[in-house]
Structures are given as structure tokens and as C-alpha cells.
PDB file of C-alpha atoms in Angstrom:
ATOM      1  CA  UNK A   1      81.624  94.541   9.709  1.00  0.00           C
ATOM      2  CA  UNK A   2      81.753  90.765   8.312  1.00  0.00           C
ATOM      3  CA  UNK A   3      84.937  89.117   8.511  1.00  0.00           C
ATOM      4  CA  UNK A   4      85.261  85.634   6.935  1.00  0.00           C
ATOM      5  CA  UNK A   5      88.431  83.971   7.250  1.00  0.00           C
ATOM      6  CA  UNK A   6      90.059  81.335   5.109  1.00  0.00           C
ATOM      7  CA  UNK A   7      92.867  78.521   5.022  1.00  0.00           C
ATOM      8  CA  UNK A   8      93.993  76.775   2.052  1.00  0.00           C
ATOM      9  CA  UNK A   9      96.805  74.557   2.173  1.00  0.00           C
ATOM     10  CA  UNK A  10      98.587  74.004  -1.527  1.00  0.00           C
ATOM     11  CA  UNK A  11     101.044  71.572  -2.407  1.00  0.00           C
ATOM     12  CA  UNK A  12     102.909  74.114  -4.453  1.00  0.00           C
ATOM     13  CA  UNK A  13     106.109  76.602  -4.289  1.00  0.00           C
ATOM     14  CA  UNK A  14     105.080  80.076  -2.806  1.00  0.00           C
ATOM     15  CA  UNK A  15     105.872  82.659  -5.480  1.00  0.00           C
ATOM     16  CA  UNK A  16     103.616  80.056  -7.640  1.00  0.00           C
ATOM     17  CA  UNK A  17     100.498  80.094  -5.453  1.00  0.00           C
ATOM     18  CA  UNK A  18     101.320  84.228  -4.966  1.00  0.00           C
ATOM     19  CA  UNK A  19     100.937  84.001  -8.576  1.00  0.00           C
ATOM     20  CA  UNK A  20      97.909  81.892  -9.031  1.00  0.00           C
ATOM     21  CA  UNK A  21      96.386  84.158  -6.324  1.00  0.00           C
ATOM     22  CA  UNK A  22      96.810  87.739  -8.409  1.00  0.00           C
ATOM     23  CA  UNK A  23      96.056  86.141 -12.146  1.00  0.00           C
ATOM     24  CA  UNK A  24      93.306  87.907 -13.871  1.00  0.00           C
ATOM     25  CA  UNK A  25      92.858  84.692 -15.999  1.00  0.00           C
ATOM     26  CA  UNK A  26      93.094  82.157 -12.467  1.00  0.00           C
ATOM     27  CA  UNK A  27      90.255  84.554 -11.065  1.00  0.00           C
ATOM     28  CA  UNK A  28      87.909  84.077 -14.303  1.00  0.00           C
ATOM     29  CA  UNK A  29      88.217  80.652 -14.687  1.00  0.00           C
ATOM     30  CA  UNK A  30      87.574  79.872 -10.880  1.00  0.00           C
ATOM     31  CA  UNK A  31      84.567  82.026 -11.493  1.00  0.00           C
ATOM     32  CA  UNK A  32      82.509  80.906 -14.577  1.00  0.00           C
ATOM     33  CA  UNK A  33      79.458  80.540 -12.627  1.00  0.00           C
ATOM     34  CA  UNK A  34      79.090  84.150 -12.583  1.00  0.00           C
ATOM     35  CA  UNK A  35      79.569  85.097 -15.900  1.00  0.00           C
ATOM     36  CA  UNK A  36      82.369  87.084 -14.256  1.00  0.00           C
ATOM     37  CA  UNK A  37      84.754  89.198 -16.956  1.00  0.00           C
ATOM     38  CA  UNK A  38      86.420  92.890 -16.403  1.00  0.00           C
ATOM     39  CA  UNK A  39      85.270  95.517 -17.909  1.00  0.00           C
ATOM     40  CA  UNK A  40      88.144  98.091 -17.290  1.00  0.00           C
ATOM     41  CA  UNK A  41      91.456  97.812 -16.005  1.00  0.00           C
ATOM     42  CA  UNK A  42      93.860  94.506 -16.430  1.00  0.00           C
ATOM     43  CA  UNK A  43      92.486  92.421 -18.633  1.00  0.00           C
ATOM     44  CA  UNK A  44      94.972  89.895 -18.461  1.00  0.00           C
ATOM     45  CA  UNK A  45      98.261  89.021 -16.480  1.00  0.00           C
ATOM     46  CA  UNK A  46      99.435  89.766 -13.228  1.00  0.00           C
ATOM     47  CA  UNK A  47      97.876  92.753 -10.940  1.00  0.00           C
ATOM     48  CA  UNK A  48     100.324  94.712  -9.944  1.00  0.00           C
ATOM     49  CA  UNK A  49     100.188  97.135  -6.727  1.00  0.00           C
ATOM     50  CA  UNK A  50      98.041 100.606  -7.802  1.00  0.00           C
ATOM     51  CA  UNK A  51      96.438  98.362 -10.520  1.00  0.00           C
ATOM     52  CA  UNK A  52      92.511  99.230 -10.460  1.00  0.00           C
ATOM     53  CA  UNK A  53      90.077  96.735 -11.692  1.00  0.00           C
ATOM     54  CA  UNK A  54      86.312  96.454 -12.546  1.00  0.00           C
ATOM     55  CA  UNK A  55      84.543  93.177 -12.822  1.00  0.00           C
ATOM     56  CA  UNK A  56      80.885  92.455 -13.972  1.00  0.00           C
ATOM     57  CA  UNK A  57      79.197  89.493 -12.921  1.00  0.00           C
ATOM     58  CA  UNK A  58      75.637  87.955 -12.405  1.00  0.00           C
ATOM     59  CA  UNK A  59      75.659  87.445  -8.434  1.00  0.00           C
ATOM     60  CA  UNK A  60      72.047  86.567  -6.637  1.00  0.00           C
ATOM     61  CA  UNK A  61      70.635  86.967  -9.944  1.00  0.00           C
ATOM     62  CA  UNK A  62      71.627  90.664 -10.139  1.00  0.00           C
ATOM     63  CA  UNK A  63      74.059  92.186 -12.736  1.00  0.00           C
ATOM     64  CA  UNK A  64      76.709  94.096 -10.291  1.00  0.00           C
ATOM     65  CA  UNK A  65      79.738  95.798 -10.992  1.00  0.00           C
ATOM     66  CA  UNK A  66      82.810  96.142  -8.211  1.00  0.00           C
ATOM     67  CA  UNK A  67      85.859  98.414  -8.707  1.00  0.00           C
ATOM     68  CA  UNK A  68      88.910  97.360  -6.372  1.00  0.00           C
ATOM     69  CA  UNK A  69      92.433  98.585  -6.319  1.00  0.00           C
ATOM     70  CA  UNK A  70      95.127  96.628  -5.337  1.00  0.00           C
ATOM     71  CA  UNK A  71      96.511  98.735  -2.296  1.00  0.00           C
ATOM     72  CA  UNK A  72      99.178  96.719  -1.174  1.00  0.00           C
ATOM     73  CA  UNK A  73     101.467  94.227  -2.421  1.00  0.00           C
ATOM     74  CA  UNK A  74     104.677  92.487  -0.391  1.00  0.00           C
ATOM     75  CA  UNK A  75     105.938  89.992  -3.121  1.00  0.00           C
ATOM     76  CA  UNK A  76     105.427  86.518  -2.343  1.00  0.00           C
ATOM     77  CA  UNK A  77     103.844  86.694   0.816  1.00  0.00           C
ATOM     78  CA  UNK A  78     100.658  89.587   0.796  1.00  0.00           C
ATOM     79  CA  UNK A  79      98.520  91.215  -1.378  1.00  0.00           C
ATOM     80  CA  UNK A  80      95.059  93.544  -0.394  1.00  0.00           C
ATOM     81  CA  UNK A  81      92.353  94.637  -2.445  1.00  0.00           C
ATOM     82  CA  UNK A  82      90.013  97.646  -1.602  1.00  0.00           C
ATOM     83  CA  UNK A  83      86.592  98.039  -2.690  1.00  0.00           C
ATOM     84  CA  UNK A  84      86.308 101.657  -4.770  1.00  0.00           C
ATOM     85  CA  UNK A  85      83.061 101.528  -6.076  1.00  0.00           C
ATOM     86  CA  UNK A  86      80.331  98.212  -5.977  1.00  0.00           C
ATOM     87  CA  UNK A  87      77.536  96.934  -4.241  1.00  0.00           C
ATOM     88  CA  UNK A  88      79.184  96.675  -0.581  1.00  0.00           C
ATOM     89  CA  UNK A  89      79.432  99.768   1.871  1.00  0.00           C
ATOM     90  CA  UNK A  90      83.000  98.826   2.081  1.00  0.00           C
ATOM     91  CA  UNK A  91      85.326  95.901   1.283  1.00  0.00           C
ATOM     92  CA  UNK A  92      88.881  95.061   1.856  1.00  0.00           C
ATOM     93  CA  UNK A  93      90.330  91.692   0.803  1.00  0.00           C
ATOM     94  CA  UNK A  94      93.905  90.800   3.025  1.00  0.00           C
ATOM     95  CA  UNK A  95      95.968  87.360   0.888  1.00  0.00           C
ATOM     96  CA  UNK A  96      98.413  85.996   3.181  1.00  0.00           C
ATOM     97  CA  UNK A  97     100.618  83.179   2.114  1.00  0.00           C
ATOM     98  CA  UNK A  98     103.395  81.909   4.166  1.00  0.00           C
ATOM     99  CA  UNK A  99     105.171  78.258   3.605  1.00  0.00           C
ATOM    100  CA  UNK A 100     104.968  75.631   6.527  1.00  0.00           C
ATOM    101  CA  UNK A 101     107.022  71.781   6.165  1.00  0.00           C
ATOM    102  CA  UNK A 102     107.189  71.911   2.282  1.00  0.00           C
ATOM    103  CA  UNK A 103     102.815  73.618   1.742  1.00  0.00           C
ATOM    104  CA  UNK A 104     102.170  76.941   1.160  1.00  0.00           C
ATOM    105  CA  UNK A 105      99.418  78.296   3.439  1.00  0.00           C
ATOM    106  CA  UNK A 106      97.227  81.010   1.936  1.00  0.00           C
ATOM    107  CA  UNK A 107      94.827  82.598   4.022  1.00  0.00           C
ATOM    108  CA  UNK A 108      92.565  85.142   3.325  1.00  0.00           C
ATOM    109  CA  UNK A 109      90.975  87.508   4.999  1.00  0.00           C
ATOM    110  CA  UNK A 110      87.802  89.303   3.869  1.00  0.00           C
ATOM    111  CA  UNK A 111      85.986  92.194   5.297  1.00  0.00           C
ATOM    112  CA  UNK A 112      82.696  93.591   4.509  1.00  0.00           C
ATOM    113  CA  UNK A 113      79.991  95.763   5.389  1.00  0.00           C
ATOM    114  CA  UNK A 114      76.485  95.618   4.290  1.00  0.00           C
ATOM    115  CA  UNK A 115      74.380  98.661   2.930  1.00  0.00           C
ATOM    116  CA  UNK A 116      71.243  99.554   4.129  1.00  0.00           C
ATOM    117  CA  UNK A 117      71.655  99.591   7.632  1.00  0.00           C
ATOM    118  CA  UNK A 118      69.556  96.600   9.224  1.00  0.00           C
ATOM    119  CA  UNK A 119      67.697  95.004   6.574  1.00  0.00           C
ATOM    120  CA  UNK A 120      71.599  94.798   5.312  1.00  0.00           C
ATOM    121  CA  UNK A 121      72.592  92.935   8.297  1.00  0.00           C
ATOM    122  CA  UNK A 122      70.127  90.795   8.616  1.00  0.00           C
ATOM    123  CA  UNK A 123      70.272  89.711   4.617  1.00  0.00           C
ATOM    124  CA  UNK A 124      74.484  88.967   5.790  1.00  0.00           C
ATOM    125  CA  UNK A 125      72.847  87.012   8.450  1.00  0.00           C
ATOM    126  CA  UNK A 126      70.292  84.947   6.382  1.00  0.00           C
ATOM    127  CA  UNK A 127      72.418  84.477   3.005  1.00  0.00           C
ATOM    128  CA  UNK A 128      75.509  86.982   2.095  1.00  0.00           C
ATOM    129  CA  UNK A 129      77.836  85.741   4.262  1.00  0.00           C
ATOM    130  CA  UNK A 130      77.409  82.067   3.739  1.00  0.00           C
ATOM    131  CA  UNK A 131      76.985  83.443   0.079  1.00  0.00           C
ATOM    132  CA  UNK A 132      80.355  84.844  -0.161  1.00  0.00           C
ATOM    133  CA  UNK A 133      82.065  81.829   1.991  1.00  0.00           C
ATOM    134  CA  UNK A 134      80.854  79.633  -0.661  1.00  0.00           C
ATOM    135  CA  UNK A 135      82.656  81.621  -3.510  1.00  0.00           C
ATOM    136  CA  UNK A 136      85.966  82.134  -1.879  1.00  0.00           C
ATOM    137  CA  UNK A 137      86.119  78.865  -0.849  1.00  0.00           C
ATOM    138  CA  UNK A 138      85.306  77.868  -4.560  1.00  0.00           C
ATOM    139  CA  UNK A 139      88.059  80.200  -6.098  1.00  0.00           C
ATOM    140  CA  UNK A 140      90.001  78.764  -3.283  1.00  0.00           C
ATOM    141  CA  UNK A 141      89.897  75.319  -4.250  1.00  0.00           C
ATOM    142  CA  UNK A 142      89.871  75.744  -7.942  1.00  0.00           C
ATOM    143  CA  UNK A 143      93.589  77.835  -7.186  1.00  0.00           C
ATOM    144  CA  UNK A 144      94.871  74.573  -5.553  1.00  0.00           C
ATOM    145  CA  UNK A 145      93.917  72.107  -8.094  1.00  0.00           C
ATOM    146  CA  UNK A 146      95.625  73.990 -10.886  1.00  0.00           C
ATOM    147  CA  UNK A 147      98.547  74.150  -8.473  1.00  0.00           C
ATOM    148  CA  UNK A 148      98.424  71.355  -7.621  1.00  0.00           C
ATOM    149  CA  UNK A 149      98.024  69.697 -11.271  1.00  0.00           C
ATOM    150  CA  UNK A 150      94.680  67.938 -10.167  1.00  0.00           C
TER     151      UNK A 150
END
């Protein structure tokens, strides 16, 4: 299992950046290199724990879909997404945020395992994981800057 971990320090009030974090809208615009949109679930708004969720979007030039439920929620300070259905063998995304001298730190967590046995681990090796670093770390900063009013 991949694990990439995360820190992202925002110059914002918690239950703001908790916010920011769980936004259907926040996660489209931080993603419109993708082409990323739902196509079931929220549309719009908040997710709420039990919420389920399908996106589309264009990712190493392939069309893919990925279902996730929101399986846990402890209001401002966690949230966790699960992988139901998608491209991934499994998935789990953990959003910590905690507030440290006047910052909120948010720190993700993000699990993953590869299909297709070796060829699957050696493609995480070569490409997916720096792949999928690259794209949190995107959302990531795109989150603080609206915080942040840059």
C-alpha cells in the first residue's frame, strides 16, 4: 500500500479551512486540469458524513470514474473518504486539521493500492505516486490561496 503524506500550513480560522477542505465547488475549481465534475451524488455544498460521491475526470489521458463515501467526519478537525468503486484496488483519504500559534495545519493522509499486482507496483513506482503527489499538493495549494485571499 502507497501512503503519501501531506502538510499545508493556512493562514486561516479552522472551521474555514475544514470547510474549504469538504466543498464540492473548492474541489472542482482546484481541479480544472482534469476536466473533473460529479456525476452523482452532491453536486454542490458541503459533504456531509454518509454522503457518496462520483467524480469523472480525464487523468493520464484516460476517462475514469471514482465513487467515495465520506466515512467519517469529526467537525472541524477530521474528515475520511473511502474509495467504493474506481480505478484503485483500494483508497482511503484521512484530512487532519489541527491549529498551531494562530495557522491551521491540514495534513492529509492518502492511502492506495495499485491493481494488477506487479506491473501495478512498478507503474506507482515509475509515475502514480509522484502523479498523485502532484495533484494533492495542487488542490492543496489552490485551498490556501483562496483562504488565504491570495
Amino acid at each position: 500500500m502507497a501512503t503519501i503524506y501531506l502538510t499545508t500550513s493556512i493562514r486561516a480560522p479552522i472551521n474555514a479551512c475544514f470547510d474549504a477542505a469538504r466543498s464540492v465547488d473548492a474541489h472542482l475549481s482546484s481541479a480544472i486540469g482534469t476536466n473533473e465534475k460529479v456525476i452523482a451524488g452532491r453536486m454542490t455544498g458541503l459533504f456531509e458524513a454518509g454522503d457518496i460521491v462520483t467524480w469523472e475526470a480525464r487523468h493520464l489521458g484516460i476517462r475514469q470514474r471514482l465513487t467515495v463515501e465520506i466515512s467519517r467526519m469529526i467537525e472541524p478537525t477530521f474528515f475520511e473518504d473511502k474509495m467504493l468503486k474506481g480505478a484503485f484496488k483500494s483508497m482511503r483519504h484521512e484530512h487532519h486539521f489541527a491549529e498551531e500559534n494562530g495557522l491551521t495545519i491540514m495534513t492529509d493522509l492518502f492511502q492506495y493500492e495499485t491493481p494488477f499486482g506487479i506491473l501495478g507496483a512498478l507503474f506507482d513506482k515509475l509515475y502514480l505516486e509522484s502523479y498523485m503527489r502532484k495533484f494533492l499538493q495542487k488542490r492543496n495549494l489552490h485551498l490556501k490561496q483562496v483562504l488565504e485571499g491570495a
